[in-house]
mmCIF file of C-alpha atoms and ligand atoms in Angstrom:
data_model
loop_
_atom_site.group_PDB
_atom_site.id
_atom_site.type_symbol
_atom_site.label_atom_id
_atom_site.label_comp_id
_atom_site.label_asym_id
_atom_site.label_seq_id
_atom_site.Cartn_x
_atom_site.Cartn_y
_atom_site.Cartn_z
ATOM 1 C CA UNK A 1162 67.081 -68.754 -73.176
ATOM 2 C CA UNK A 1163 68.000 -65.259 -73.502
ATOM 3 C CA UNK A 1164 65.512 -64.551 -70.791
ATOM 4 C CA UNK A 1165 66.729 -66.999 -68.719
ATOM 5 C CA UNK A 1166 70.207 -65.149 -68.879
ATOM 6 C CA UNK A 1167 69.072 -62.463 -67.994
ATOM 7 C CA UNK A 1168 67.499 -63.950 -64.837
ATOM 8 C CA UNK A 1169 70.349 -65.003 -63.844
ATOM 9 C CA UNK A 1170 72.557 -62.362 -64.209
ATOM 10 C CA UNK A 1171 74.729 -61.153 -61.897
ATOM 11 C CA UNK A 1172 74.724 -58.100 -61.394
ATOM 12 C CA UNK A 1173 77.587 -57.457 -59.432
ATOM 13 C CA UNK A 1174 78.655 -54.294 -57.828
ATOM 14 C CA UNK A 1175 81.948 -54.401 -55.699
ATOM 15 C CA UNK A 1176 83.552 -51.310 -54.324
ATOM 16 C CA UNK A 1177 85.818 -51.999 -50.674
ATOM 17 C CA UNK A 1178 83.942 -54.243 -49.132
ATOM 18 C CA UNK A 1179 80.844 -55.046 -49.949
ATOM 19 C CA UNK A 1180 79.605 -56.587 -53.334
ATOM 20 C CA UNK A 1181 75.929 -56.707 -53.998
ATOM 21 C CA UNK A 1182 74.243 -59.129 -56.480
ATOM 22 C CA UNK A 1183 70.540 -59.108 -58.069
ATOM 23 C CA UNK A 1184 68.813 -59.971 -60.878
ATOM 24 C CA UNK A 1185 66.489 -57.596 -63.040
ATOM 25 C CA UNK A 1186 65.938 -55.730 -66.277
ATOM 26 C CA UNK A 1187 68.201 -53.822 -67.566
ATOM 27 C CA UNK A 1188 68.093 -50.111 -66.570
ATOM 28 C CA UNK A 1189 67.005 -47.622 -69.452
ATOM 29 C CA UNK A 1190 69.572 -45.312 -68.198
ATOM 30 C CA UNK A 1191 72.777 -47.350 -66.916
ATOM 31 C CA UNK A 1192 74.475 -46.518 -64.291
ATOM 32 C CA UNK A 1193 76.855 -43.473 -62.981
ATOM 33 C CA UNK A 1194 79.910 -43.939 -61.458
ATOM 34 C CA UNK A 1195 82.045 -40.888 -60.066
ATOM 35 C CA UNK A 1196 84.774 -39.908 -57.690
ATOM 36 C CA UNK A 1197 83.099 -37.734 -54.587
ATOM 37 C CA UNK A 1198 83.573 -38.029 -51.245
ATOM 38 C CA UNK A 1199 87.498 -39.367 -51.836
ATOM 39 C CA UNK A 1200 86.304 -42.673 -53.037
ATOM 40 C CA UNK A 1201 84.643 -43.951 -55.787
ATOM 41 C CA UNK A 1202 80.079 -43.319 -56.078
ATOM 42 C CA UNK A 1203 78.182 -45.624 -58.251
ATOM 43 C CA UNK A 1204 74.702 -45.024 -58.686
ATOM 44 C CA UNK A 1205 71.994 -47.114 -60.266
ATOM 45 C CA UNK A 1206 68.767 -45.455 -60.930
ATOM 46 C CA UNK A 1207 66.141 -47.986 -62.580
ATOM 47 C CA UNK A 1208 62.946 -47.696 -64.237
ATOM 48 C CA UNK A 1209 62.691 -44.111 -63.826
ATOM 49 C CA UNK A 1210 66.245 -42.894 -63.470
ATOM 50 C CA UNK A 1211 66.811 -39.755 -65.699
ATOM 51 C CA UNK A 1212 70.335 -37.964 -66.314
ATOM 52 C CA UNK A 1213 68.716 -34.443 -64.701
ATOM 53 C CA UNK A 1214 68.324 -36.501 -61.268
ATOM 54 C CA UNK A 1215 71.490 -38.589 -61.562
ATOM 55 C CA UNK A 1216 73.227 -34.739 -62.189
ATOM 56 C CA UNK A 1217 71.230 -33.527 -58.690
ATOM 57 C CA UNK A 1218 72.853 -36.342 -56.906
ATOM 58 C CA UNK A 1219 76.061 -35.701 -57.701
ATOM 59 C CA UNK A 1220 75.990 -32.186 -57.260
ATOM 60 C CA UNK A 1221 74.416 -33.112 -54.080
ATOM 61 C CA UNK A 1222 77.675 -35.608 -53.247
ATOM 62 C CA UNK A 1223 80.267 -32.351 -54.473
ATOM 63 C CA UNK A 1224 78.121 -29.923 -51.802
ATOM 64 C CA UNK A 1225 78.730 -32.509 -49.073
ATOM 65 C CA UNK A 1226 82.745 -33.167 -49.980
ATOM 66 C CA UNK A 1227 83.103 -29.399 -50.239
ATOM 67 C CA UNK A 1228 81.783 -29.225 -46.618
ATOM 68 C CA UNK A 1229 83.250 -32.257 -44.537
ATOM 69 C CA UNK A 1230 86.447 -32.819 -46.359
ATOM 70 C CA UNK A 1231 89.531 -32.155 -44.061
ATOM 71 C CA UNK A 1232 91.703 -32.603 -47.275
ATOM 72 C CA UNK A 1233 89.655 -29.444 -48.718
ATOM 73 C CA UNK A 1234 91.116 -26.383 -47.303
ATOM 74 C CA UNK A 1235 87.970 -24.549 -47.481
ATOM 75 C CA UNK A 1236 85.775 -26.779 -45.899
ATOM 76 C CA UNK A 1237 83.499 -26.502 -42.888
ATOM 77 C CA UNK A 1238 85.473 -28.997 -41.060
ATOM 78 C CA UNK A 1239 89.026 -28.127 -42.301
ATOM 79 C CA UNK A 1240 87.689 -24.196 -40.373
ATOM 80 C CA UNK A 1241 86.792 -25.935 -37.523
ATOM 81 C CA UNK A 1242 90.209 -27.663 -37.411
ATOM 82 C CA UNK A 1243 92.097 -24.614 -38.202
ATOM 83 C CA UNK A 1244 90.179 -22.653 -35.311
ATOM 84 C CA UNK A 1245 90.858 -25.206 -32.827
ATOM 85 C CA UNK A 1246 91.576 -23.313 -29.487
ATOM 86 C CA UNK A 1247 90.926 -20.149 -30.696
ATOM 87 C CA UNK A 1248 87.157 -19.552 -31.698
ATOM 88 C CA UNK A 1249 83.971 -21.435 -32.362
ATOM 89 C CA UNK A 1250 82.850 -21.437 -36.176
ATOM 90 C CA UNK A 1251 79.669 -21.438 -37.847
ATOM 91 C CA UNK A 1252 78.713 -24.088 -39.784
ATOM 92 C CA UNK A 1253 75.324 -25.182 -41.811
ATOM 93 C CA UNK A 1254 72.691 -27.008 -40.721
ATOM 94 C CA UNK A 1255 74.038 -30.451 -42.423
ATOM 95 C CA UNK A 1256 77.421 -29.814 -40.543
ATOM 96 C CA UNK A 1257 75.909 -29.727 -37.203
ATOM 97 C CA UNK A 1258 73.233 -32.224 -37.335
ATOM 98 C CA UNK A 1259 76.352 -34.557 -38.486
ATOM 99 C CA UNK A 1260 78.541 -33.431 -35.583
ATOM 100 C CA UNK A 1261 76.443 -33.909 -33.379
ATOM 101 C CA UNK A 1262 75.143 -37.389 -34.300
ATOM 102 C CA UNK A 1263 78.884 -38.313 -34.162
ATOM 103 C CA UNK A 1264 79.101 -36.765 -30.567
ATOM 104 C CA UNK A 1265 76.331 -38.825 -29.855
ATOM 105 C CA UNK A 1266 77.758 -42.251 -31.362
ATOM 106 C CA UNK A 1267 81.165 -41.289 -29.026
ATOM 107 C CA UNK A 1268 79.044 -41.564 -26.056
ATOM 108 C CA UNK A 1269 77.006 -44.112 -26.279
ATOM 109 C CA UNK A 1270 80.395 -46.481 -26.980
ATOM 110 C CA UNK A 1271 82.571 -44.392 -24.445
ATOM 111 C CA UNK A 1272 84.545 -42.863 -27.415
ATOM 112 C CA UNK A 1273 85.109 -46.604 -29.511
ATOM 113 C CA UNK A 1274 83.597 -43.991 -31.892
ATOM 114 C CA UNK A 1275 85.135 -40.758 -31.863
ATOM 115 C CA UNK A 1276 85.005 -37.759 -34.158
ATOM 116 C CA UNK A 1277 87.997 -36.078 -32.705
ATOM 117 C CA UNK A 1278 90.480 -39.278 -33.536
ATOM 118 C CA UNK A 1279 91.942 -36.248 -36.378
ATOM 119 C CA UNK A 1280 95.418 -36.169 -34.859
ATOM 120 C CA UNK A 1281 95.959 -39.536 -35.341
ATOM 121 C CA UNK A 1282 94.364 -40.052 -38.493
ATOM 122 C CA UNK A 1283 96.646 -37.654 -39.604
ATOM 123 C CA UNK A 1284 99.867 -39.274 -38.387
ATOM 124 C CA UNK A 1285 98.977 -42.721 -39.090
ATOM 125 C CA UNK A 1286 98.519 -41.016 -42.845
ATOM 126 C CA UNK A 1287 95.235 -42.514 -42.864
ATOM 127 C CA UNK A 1288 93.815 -40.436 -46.238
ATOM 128 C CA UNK A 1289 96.956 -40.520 -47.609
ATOM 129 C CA UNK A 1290 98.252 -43.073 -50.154
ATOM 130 C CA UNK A 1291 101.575 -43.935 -48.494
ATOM 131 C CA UNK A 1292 101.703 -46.566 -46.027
ATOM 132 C CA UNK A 1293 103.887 -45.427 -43.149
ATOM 133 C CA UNK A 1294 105.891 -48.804 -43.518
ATOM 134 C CA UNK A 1295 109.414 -47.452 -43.762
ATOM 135 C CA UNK A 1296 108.718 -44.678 -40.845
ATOM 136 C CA UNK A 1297 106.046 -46.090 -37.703
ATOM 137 C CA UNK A 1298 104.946 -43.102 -35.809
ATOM 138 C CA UNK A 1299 107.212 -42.587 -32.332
ATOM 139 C CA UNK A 1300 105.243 -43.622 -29.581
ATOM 140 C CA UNK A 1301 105.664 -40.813 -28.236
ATOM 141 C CA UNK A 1302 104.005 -38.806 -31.088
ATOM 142 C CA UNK A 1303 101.157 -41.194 -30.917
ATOM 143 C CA UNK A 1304 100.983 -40.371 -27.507
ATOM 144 C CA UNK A 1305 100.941 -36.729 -28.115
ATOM 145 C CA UNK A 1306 97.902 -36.666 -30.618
ATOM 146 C CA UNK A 1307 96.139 -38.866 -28.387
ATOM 147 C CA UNK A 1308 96.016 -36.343 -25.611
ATOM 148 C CA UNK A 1309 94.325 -34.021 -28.553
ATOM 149 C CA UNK A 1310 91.477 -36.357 -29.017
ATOM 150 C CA UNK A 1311 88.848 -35.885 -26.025
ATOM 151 C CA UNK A 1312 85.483 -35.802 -28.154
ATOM 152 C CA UNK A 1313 84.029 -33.934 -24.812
ATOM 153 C CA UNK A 1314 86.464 -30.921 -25.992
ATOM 154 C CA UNK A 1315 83.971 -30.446 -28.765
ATOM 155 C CA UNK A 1316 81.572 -27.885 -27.753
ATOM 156 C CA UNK A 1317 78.136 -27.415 -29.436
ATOM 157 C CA UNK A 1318 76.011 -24.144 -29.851
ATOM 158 C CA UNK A 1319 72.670 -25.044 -30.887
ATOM 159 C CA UNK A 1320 71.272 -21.842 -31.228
ATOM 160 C CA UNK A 1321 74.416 -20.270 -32.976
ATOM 161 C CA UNK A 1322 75.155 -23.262 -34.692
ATOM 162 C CA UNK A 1323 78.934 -23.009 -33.977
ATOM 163 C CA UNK A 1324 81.296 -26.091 -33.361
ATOM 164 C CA UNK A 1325 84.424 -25.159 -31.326
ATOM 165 C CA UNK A 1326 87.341 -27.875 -30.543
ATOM 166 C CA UNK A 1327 88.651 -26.146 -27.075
ATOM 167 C CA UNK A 1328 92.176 -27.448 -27.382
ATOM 168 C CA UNK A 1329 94.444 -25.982 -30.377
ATOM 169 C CA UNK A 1330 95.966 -29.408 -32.247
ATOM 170 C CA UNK A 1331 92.561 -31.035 -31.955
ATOM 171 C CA UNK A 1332 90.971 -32.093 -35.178
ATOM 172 C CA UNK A 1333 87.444 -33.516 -36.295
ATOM 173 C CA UNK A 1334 87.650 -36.089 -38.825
ATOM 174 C CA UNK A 1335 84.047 -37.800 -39.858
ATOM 175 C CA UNK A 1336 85.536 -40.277 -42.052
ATOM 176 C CA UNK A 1337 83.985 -43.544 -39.939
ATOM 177 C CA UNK A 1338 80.215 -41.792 -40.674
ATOM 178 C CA UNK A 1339 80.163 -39.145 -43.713
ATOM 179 C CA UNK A 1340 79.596 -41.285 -46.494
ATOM 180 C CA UNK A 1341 76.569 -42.801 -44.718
ATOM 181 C CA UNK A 1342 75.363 -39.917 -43.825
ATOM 182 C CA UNK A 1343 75.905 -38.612 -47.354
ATOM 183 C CA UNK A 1344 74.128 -41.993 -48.575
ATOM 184 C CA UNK A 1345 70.737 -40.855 -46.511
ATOM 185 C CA UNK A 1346 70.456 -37.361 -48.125
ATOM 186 C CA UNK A 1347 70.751 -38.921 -51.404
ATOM 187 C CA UNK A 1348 67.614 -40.755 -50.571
ATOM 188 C CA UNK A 1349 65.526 -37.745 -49.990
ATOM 189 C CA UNK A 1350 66.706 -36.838 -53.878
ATOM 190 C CA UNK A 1351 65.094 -40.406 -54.462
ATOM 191 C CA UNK A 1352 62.235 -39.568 -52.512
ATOM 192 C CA UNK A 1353 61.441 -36.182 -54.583
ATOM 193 C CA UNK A 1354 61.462 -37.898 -58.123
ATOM 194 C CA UNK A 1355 59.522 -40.891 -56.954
ATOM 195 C CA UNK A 1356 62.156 -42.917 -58.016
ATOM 196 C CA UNK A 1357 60.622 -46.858 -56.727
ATOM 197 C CA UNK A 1358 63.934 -48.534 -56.410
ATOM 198 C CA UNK A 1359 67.615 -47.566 -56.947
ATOM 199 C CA UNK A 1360 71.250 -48.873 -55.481
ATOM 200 C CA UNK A 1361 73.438 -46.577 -54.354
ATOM 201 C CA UNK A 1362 77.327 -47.003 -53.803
ATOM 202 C CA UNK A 1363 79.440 -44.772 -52.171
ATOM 203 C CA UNK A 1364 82.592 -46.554 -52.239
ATOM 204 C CA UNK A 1365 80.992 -49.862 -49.880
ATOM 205 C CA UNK A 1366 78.467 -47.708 -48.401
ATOM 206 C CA UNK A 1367 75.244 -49.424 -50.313
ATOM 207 C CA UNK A 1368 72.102 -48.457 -49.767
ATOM 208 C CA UNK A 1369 69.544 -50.993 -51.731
ATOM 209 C CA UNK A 1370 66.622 -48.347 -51.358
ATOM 210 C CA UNK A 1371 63.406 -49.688 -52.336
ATOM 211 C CA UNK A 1372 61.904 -52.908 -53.184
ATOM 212 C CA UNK A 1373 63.588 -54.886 -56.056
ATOM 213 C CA UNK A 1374 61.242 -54.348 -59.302
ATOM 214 C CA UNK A 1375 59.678 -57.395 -58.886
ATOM 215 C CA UNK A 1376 58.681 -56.787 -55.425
ATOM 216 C CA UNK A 1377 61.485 -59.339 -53.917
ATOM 217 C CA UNK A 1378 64.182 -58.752 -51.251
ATOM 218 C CA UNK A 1379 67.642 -57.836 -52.068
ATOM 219 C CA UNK A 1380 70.447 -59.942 -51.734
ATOM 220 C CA UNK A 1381 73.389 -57.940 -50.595
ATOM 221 C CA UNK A 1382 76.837 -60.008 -50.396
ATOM 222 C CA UNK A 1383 79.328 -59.612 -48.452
ATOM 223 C CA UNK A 1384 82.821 -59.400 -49.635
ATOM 224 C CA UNK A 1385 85.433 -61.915 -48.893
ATOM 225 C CA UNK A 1386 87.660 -60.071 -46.664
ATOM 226 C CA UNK A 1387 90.748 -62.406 -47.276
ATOM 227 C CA UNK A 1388 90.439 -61.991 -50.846
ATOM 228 C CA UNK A 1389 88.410 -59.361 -52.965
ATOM 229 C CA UNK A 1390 88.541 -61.436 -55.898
ATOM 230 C CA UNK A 1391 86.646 -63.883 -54.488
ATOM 231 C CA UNK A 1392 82.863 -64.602 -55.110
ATOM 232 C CA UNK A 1393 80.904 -63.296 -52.107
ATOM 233 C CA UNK A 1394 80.807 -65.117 -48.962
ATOM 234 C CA UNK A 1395 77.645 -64.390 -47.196
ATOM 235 C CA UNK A 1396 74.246 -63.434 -48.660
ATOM 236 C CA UNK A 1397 71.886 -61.028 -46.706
ATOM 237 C CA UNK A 1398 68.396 -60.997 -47.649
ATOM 238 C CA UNK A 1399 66.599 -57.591 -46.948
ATOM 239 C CA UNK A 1400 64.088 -54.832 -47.865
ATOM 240 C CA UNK A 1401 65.126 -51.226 -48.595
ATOM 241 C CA UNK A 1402 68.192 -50.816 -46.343
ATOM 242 C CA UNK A 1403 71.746 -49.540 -45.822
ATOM 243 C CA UNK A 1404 74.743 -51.865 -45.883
ATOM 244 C CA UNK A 1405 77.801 -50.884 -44.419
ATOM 245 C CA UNK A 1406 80.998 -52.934 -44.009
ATOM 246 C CA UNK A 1407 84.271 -51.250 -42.043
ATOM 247 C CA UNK A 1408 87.262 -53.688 -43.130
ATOM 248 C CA UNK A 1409 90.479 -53.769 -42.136
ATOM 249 C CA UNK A 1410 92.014 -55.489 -45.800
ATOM 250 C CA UNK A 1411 91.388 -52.923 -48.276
ATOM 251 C CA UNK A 1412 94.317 -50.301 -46.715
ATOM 252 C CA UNK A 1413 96.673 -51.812 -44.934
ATOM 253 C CA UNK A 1414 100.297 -53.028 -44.063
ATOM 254 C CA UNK A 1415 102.114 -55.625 -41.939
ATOM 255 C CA UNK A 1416 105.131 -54.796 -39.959
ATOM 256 C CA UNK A 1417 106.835 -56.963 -37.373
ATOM 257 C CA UNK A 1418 103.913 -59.041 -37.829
ATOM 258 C CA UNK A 1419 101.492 -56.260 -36.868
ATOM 259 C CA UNK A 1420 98.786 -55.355 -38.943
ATOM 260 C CA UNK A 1421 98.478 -51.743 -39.403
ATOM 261 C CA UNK A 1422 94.964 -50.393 -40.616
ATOM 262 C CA UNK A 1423 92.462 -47.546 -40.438
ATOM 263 C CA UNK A 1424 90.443 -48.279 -37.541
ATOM 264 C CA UNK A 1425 91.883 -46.448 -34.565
ATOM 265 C CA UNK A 1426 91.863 -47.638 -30.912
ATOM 266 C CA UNK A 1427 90.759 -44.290 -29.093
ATOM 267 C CA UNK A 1428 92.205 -45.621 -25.996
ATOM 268 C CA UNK A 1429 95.956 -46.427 -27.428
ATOM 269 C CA UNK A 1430 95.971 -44.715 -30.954
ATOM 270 C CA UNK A 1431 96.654 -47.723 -32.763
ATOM 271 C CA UNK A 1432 95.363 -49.538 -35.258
ATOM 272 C CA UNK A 1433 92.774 -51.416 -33.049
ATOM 273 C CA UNK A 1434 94.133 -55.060 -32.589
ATOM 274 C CA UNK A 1435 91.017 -57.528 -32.204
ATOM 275 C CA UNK A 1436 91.067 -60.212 -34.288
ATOM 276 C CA UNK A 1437 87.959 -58.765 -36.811
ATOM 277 C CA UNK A 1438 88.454 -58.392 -40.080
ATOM 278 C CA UNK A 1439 85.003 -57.435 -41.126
ATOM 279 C CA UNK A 1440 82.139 -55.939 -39.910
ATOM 280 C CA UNK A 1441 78.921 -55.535 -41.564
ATOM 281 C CA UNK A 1442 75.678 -53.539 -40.561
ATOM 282 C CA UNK A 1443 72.435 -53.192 -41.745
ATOM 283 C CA UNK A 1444 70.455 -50.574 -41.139
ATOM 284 C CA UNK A 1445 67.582 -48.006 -42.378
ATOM 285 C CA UNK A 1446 69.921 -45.220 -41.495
ATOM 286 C CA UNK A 1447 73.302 -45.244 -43.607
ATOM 287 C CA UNK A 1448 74.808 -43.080 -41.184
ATOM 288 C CA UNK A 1449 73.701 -45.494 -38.525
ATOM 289 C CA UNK A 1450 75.028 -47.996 -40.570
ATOM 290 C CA UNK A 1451 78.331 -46.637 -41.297
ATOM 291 C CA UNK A 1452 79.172 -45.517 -38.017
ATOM 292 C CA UNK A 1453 78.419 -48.255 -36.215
ATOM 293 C CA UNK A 1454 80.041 -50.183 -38.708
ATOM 294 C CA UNK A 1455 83.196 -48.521 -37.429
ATOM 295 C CA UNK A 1456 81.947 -48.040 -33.738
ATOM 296 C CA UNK A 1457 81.521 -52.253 -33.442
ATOM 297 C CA UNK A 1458 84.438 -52.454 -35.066
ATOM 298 C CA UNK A 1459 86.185 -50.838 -32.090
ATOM 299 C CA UNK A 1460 84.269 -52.512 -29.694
ATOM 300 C CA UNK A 1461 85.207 -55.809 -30.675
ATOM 301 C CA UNK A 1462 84.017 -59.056 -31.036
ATOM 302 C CA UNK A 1463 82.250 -59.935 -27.504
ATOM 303 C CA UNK A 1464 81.598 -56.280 -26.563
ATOM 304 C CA UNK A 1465 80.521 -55.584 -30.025
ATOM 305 C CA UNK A 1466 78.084 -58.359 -30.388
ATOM 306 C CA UNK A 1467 76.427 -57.738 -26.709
ATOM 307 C CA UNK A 1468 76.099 -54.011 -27.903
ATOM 308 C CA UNK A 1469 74.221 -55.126 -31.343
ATOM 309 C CA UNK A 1470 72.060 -57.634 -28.855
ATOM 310 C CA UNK A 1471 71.193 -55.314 -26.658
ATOM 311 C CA UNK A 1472 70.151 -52.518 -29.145
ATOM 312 C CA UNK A 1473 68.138 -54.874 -31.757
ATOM 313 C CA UNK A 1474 70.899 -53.987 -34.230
ATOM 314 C CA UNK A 1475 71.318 -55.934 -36.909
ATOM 315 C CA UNK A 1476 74.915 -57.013 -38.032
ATOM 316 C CA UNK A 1477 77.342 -59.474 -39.094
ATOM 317 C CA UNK A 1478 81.625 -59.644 -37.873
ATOM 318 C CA UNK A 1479 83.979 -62.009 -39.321
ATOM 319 C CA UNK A 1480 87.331 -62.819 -37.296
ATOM 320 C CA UNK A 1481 90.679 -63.866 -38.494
ATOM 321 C CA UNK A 1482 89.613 -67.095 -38.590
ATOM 322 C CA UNK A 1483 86.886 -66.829 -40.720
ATOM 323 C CA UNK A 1484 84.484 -66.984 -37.778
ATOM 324 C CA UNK A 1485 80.873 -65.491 -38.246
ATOM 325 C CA UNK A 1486 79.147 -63.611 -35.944
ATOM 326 C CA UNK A 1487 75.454 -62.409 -36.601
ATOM 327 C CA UNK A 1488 73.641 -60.580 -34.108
ATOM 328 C CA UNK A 1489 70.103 -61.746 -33.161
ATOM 329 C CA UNK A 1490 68.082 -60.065 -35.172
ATOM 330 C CA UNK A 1491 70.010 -60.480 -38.375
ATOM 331 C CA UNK A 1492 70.568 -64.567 -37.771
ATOM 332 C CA UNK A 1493 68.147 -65.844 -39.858
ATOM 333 C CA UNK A 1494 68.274 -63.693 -43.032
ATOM 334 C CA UNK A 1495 71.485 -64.401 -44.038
ATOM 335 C CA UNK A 1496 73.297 -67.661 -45.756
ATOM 336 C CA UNK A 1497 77.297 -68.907 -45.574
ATOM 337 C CA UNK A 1498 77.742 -69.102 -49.011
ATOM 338 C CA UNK A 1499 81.555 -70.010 -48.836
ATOM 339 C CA UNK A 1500 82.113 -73.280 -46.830
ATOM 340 C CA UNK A 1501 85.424 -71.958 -45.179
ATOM 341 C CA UNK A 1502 83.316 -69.705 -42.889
ATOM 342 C CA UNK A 1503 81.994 -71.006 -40.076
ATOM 343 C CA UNK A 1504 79.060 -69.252 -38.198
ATOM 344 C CA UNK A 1505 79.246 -69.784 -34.773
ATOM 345 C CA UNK A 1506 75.848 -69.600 -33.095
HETATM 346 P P1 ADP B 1257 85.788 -46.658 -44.765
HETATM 347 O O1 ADP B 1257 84.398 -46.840 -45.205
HETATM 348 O O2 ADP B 1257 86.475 -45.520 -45.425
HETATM 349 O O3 ADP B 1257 86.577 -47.921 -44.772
HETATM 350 P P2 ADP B 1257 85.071 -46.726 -41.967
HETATM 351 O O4 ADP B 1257 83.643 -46.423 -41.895
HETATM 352 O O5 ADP B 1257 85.496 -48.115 -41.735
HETATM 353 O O6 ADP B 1257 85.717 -46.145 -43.285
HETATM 354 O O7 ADP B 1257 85.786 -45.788 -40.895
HETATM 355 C C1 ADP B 1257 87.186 -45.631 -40.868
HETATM 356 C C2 ADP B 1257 87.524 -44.160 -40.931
HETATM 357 O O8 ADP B 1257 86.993 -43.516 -39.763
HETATM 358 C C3 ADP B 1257 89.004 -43.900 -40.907
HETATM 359 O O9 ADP B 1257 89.516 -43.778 -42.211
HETATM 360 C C4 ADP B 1257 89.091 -42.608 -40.121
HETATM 361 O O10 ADP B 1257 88.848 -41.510 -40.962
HETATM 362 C C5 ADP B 1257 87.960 -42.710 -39.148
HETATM 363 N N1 ADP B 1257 88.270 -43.403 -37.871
HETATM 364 C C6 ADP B 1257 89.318 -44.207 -37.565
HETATM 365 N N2 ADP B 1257 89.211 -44.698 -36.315
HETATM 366 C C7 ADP B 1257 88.056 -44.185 -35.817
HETATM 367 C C8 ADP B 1257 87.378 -44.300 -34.554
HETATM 368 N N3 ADP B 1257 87.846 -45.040 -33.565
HETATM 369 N N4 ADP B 1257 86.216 -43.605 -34.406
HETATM 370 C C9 ADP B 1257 85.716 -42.853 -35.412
HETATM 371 N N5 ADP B 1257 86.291 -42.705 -36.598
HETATM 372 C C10 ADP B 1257 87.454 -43.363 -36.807
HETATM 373 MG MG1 MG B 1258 82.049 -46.346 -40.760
#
């Protein structure tokens, strides 16, 4: 009986916007949840999980924060903010392989995805915990910080490894892709100690990495986005992969019947108005994951789901009214679980 139980127990992990569910032994170490990265990291190591590698990863999480933060004064990007207009700065390796990914996710969606949205992330008080409900941005502020968010003002050295932002007021901000990203190096940690299967969460950003003990898929659930209490409401079946929902319910206010929210329409610099409320990606790549979590997002639901279609990319959006969207490739491994979604083929 006890067995049984444990079968069936649900395991449930739920951080933003994804929860993920499993059954398994228990872990001889348990799990290790900290604050990095701005949001909170749980990390389940199983089978061969020891406290020296859990300790590597989150050092490994505090090196990353340390260098992307823009709430970190002394951070790679916060330089690079700071020097905008005036000089190109040097930056590690990590830094500019992630900058220029970004730069590279901004093109192929004609700047849906951009890394230089920092202006407005900063007056829509995106990071901070304050809703701007009393005091809306002036249009013509938003208007202003928009003109300081051409991603093509970010110049690239390879060789010198320098980032320079051409116009002073510009800002990077790599909030819609850093945690993903951050999520990928942890599996090279993995990858050293041999460890055969592990779930990391970095605050929604999962990455089920391996195959479950018992050589089965994982189910990954997704969230209900109209109520995080809720059980989950769509089960994804897949083998070691990133998971990466961008919703629009976990921060947000409504004034004058507007929903305001921290995806950012690069061509108005507003909260992007599109009738999602979810969308989900799956991917090998967490960065891929996460950014084009936020990059569909964006796009929208028609443009979005031709641009999964087209590039084989697997991924799920969920509308206002609890519509479903999967792309191709991801159609048949995943199951409605709650009857009041509907997915529309
Ligand atoms: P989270 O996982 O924190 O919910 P997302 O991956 O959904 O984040 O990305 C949203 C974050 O990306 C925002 O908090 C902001 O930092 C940044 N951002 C907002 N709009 C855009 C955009 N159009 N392109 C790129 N990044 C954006
Ligand atoms: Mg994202």
């Amino acid at each position: 009986m006890e067995k049984e139980m444990q079968k069936f127990t649900l395991a449930i992990i739920s951080f933003l916007c994804i929860s993920f569910f499993m059954s398994c032994t228990p872990s001889p170490i348990p799990q290790k949840t900290q604050t990095a990265l701005n949001t909170v990291c749980t990390i389940q190591l199983f089978e061969y999980g020891t406290e020296k590698i859990y300790t590597k990863i989150f050092d490994r999480l505090d090196e990353i924060e340390k260098r992307l933060s823009v709430t970190i004064s002394s951070s790679e990007i916060a330089h690079i903010n700071k020097a905008a207009g005036d000089f190109p700065v040097k930056v590690s390796a990590d830094t500019f392989f992630l900058i220029e990914a970004s730069l590279s996710f901004a093109e192929q969606s004609r700047s849906a995805f951009n890394p230089a949205m920092g202006p407005l992330v900063s007056l829509w008080n995106i990071t901070g915990f304050n809703p701007l409900e009393d005091s809306l941005p002036l249009p013509e502020q938003v208007s202003k910080a928009l003109q300081k968010t051409d991603y093509s003002k970010i110049i690239l050295n390879k060789d010198a490894e320098t980032v320079f932002l051409q116009e002073e007021g510009m800002a990077l901000d790599l909030g819609g892709i850093a945690k993903g990203w951050a999520a990928d190096e942890l599996m090279i940690i993995l990858e050293e100690h041999k460890i055969p299967y592990a779930i990391v969460n970095l605050g929604g950003n999962i990455y089920a990495y391996g195959s479950k003990g018992n050589g089965e898929a994982w189910n990954i659930g997704i969230k209900n986005p109209f109520d995080s209490n809720a059980p989950p409401v769509i089960k994804i079946e897949t083998y070691s992969a990133s998971i990466v929902t961008s919703g629009v319910y976990e921060r947000f206010f409504i004034k004058d019947g507007v929903m305001y929210h921290h995806i950012l329409d690069s061509a108005t610099g507003y909260s992007v108005q599109n009738g999602l409320v979810s969308v989900t990606i799956v991917d090998p790549s967490s960065m891929t994951a996460d950014a084009l979590s936020t990059l569909v997002f964006a796009l929208g639901r028609e443009k979005g789901l031709s641009y999964m279609n087209e590039k084989k990319i697997k991924g799920i959006l969920i509308t206002k009214d609890y519509e479903v969207y999967a792309s191709d490739v991801l159609r048949d491994s995943i199951e409605i679980l709650d009857s009041a979604f509907i997915l529309i083929n």
